[in-house]
PDB file of C-alpha atoms in Angstrom:
ATOM      1  CA  ALA Q   1      -0.067  -0.027   0.020  1.00  0.00           C
ATOM      2  CA  GLY Q   2       1.188   3.544  -0.516  1.00  0.00           C
ATOM      3  CA  GLN Q   3       0.321   7.112   0.334  1.00  0.00           C
ATOM      4  CA  VAL Q   4       1.401  10.248  -1.507  1.00  0.00           C
ATOM      5  CA  ALA Q   5       2.064  13.483   0.469  1.00  0.00           C
ATOM      6  CA  ASP Q   6       3.541  16.873  -0.612  1.00  0.00           C
ATOM      7  CA  ALA Q   7       6.514  18.049   1.358  1.00  0.00           C
ATOM      8  CA  ALA Q   8       8.095  21.515   1.390  1.00  0.00           C
ATOM      9  CA  PRO Q   9      11.440  22.607   2.714  1.00  0.00           C
ATOM     10  CA  ALA Q  10       9.878  24.747   5.415  1.00  0.00           C
ATOM     11  CA  MET Q  11       8.274  21.632   6.838  1.00  0.00           C
ATOM     12  CA  GLY Q  12      11.666  20.338   8.237  1.00  0.00           C
ATOM     13  CA  THR Q  13      12.801  16.766   8.118  1.00  0.00           C
ATOM     14  CA  ILE Q  14      10.770  13.739   8.950  1.00  0.00           C
ATOM     15  CA  THR Q  15      11.873  10.130   9.162  1.00  0.00           C
ATOM     16  CA  LEU Q  16       9.539   7.338   8.266  1.00  0.00           C
ATOM     17  CA  ARG Q  17      10.297   3.890   9.600  1.00  0.00           C
ATOM     18  CA  LEU Q  18       8.172   0.812   8.646  1.00  0.00           C
ATOM     19  CA  THR Q  19       8.031  -1.806  11.379  1.00  0.00           C
ATOM     20  CA  ARG Q  20       6.338  -5.104  11.583  1.00  0.00           C
ATOM     21  CA  GLY Q  21       2.805  -4.789  12.732  1.00  0.00           C
ATOM     22  CA  TYR Q  22       1.084  -6.934  15.356  1.00  0.00           C
ATOM     23  CA  PRO Q  23      -2.634  -7.432  16.149  1.00  0.00           C
ATOM     24  CA  LEU Q  24      -4.240  -6.353  19.306  1.00  0.00           C
ATOM     25  CA  ARG Q  25      -7.367  -8.258  20.207  1.00  0.00           C
ATOM     26  CA  VAL Q  26      -9.794  -7.099  23.056  1.00  0.00           C
ATOM     27  CA  VAL Q  27     -12.918  -8.841  24.115  1.00  0.00           C
ATOM     28  CA  VAL Q  28     -15.424  -6.919  26.335  1.00  0.00           C
ATOM     29  CA  ALA Q  29     -18.218  -8.324  28.451  1.00  0.00           C
ATOM     30  CA  ASP Q  30     -20.451  -7.412  31.370  1.00  0.00           C
ATOM     31  CA  PRO Q  31     -20.009  -9.191  34.784  1.00  0.00           C
ATOM     32  CA  TYR Q  32     -22.364 -12.052  33.584  1.00  0.00           C
ATOM     33  CA  GLY Q  33     -20.229 -12.813  30.583  1.00  0.00           C
ATOM     34  CA  ARG Q  34     -22.597 -11.135  28.031  1.00  0.00           C
ATOM     35  CA  ALA Q  35     -20.689  -9.572  25.080  1.00  0.00           C
ATOM     36  CA  LEU Q  36     -20.913  -5.800  24.924  1.00  0.00           C
ATOM     37  CA  ALA Q  37     -21.113  -4.370  21.406  1.00  0.00           C
ATOM     38  CA  ASP Q  38     -20.372  -0.820  20.353  1.00  0.00           C
ATOM     39  CA  VAL Q  39     -17.773  -0.244  23.081  1.00  0.00           C
ATOM     40  CA  ASP Q  40     -15.541   2.662  22.046  1.00  0.00           C
ATOM     41  CA  VAL Q  41     -11.827   1.529  22.051  1.00  0.00           C
ATOM     42  CA  GLU Q  42      -9.257   4.230  22.243  1.00  0.00           C
ATOM     43  CA  LEU Q  43      -5.466   3.385  22.028  1.00  0.00           C
ATOM     44  CA  THR Q  44      -2.784   5.683  23.458  1.00  0.00           C
ATOM     45  CA  SER Q  45       0.956   4.954  23.116  1.00  0.00           C
ATOM     46  CA  ARG Q  46       2.980   4.715  26.363  1.00  0.00           C
ATOM     47  CA  GLY Q  47       6.512   5.647  27.313  1.00  0.00           C
ATOM     48  CA  GLY Q  48       7.319   8.219  24.625  1.00  0.00           C
ATOM     49  CA  ALA Q  49       6.631   5.801  21.780  1.00  0.00           C
ATOM     50  CA  ALA Q  50       5.557   7.261  18.480  1.00  0.00           C
ATOM     51  CA  PRO Q  51       1.860   7.874  18.228  1.00  0.00           C
ATOM     52  CA  VAL Q  52      -0.190   5.335  16.273  1.00  0.00           C
ATOM     53  CA  VAL Q  53      -0.873   6.737  12.776  1.00  0.00           C
ATOM     54  CA  ARG Q  54      -3.859   5.183  11.159  1.00  0.00           C
ATOM     55  CA  MET Q  55      -5.304   6.019   7.736  1.00  0.00           C
ATOM     56  CA  PRO Q  56      -8.837   7.159   7.701  1.00  0.00           C
ATOM     57  CA  SER Q  57     -11.268   4.207   7.520  1.00  0.00           C
ATOM     58  CA  THR Q  58     -14.985   3.799   7.325  1.00  0.00           C
ATOM     59  CA  ASP Q  59     -14.822   1.333  10.200  1.00  0.00           C
ATOM     60  CA  GLU Q  60     -15.383   2.766  13.640  1.00  0.00           C
ATOM     61  CA  GLN Q  61     -13.108   1.595  16.430  1.00  0.00           C
ATOM     62  CA  VAL Q  62     -15.770  -0.164  18.392  1.00  0.00           C
ATOM     63  CA  THR Q  63     -16.431  -3.738  19.453  1.00  0.00           C
ATOM     64  CA  GLY Q  64     -18.634  -5.916  17.327  1.00  0.00           C
ATOM     65  CA  GLU Q  65     -21.757  -7.923  18.308  1.00  0.00           C
ATOM     66  CA  ASP Q  66     -19.493 -10.527  19.968  1.00  0.00           C
ATOM     67  CA  GLY Q  67     -17.789  -7.932  22.041  1.00  0.00           C
ATOM     68  CA  THR Q  68     -14.587  -8.207  20.139  1.00  0.00           C
ATOM     69  CA  LEU Q  69     -12.318  -5.681  18.446  1.00  0.00           C
ATOM     70  CA  THR Q  70      -9.151  -6.567  16.589  1.00  0.00           C
ATOM     71  CA  VAL Q  71      -6.681  -3.781  15.518  1.00  0.00           C
ATOM     72  CA  HIS Q  72      -4.053  -5.047  12.953  1.00  0.00           C
ATOM     73  CA  GLY Q  73      -0.669  -3.679  12.160  1.00  0.00           C
ATOM     74  CA  LEU Q  74       0.332  -2.076  15.523  1.00  0.00           C
ATOM     75  CA  PRO Q  75       4.081  -1.368  16.341  1.00  0.00           C
ATOM     76  CA  ASP Q  76       5.423  -3.638  19.028  1.00  0.00           C
ATOM     77  CA  HIS Q  77       5.313  -1.366  22.159  1.00  0.00           C
ATOM     78  CA  LEU Q  78       3.064  -0.678  25.251  1.00  0.00           C
ATOM     79  CA  TYR Q  79      -0.373   0.918  24.984  1.00  0.00           C
ATOM     80  CA  ASP Q  80      -3.127   2.057  27.238  1.00  0.00           C
ATOM     81  CA  VAL Q  81      -6.580   1.063  25.897  1.00  0.00           C
ATOM     82  CA  ALA Q  82      -9.628   2.965  27.217  1.00  0.00           C
ATOM     83  CA  LEU Q  83     -13.034   1.198  26.924  1.00  0.00           C
ATOM     84  CA  THR Q  84     -16.173   3.342  27.197  1.00  0.00           C
ATOM     85  CA  LEU Q  85     -19.868   2.603  26.665  1.00  0.00           C
ATOM     86  CA  PRO Q  86     -22.748   4.774  27.692  1.00  0.00           C
ATOM     87  CA  GLY Q  87     -24.321   3.470  30.956  1.00  0.00           C
ATOM     88  CA  TYR Q  88     -21.133   1.652  32.063  1.00  0.00           C
ATOM     89  CA  GLY Q  89     -17.962   2.857  33.856  1.00  0.00           C
ATOM     90  CA  THR Q  90     -14.928   3.467  31.814  1.00  0.00           C
ATOM     91  CA  GLN Q  91     -12.052   0.922  32.133  1.00  0.00           C
ATOM     92  CA  THR Q  92      -8.493   1.294  30.981  1.00  0.00           C
ATOM     93  CA  LEU Q  93      -6.241  -1.589  30.314  1.00  0.00           C
ATOM     94  CA  ARG Q  94      -2.662  -0.327  30.987  1.00  0.00           C
ATOM     95  CA  LYS Q  95       0.582  -1.301  29.516  1.00  0.00           C
ATOM     96  CA  ILE Q  96      -0.696  -3.887  27.095  1.00  0.00           C
ATOM     97  CA  ARG Q  97       1.362  -5.100  24.115  1.00  0.00           C
ATOM     98  CA  PRO Q  98      -0.056  -6.363  20.825  1.00  0.00           C
ATOM     99  CA  GLY Q  99       0.764  -9.897  19.676  1.00  0.00           C
ATOM    100  CA  ALA Q 100      -0.540 -13.421  20.152  1.00  0.00           C
ATOM    101  CA  VAL Q 101      -2.548 -12.551  23.215  1.00  0.00           C
ATOM    102  CA  THR Q 102      -6.261 -11.776  23.777  1.00  0.00           C
ATOM    103  CA  TYR Q 103      -7.126  -9.253  26.427  1.00  0.00           C
ATOM    104  CA  TYR Q 104     -10.522  -9.565  28.316  1.00  0.00           C
ATOM    105  CA  ALA Q 105     -12.241  -6.643  30.038  1.00  0.00           C
ATOM    106  CA  THR Q 106     -15.356  -6.436  32.204  1.00  0.00           C
ATOM    107  CA  LEU Q 107     -17.389  -3.202  32.193  1.00  0.00           C
ATOM    108  CA  LEU Q 108     -19.674  -2.599  35.119  1.00  0.00           C
ATOM    109  CA  ALA Q 109     -23.003  -0.872  34.761  1.00  0.00           C
ATOM    110  CA  ARG Q 110     -23.412   2.454  36.614  1.00  0.00           C
TER     111      ARG Q 110
END
């Protein structure tokens, strides 16, 4: 895949580095084990790592009917993942790393 961008001398120098991407899989449920759909999932890089740059997409970053969201192509470093859904308390998974792991979260109704 490719992207074209215009650059001008006044913009300064940028360095682009392509790294191998890893999946991040999150499953969200209520305390009774029922999947929670439409949970907003927000990723934040930790520890001074470069921010996650994602191309615009028509897909929203929310869990599906089965309570699952998989984000592909993330750099291998630590993230905080905030989970929000109206009527439920927000939960943040801290210092998680993408790869061959599935993270599970439980949201409590307010």
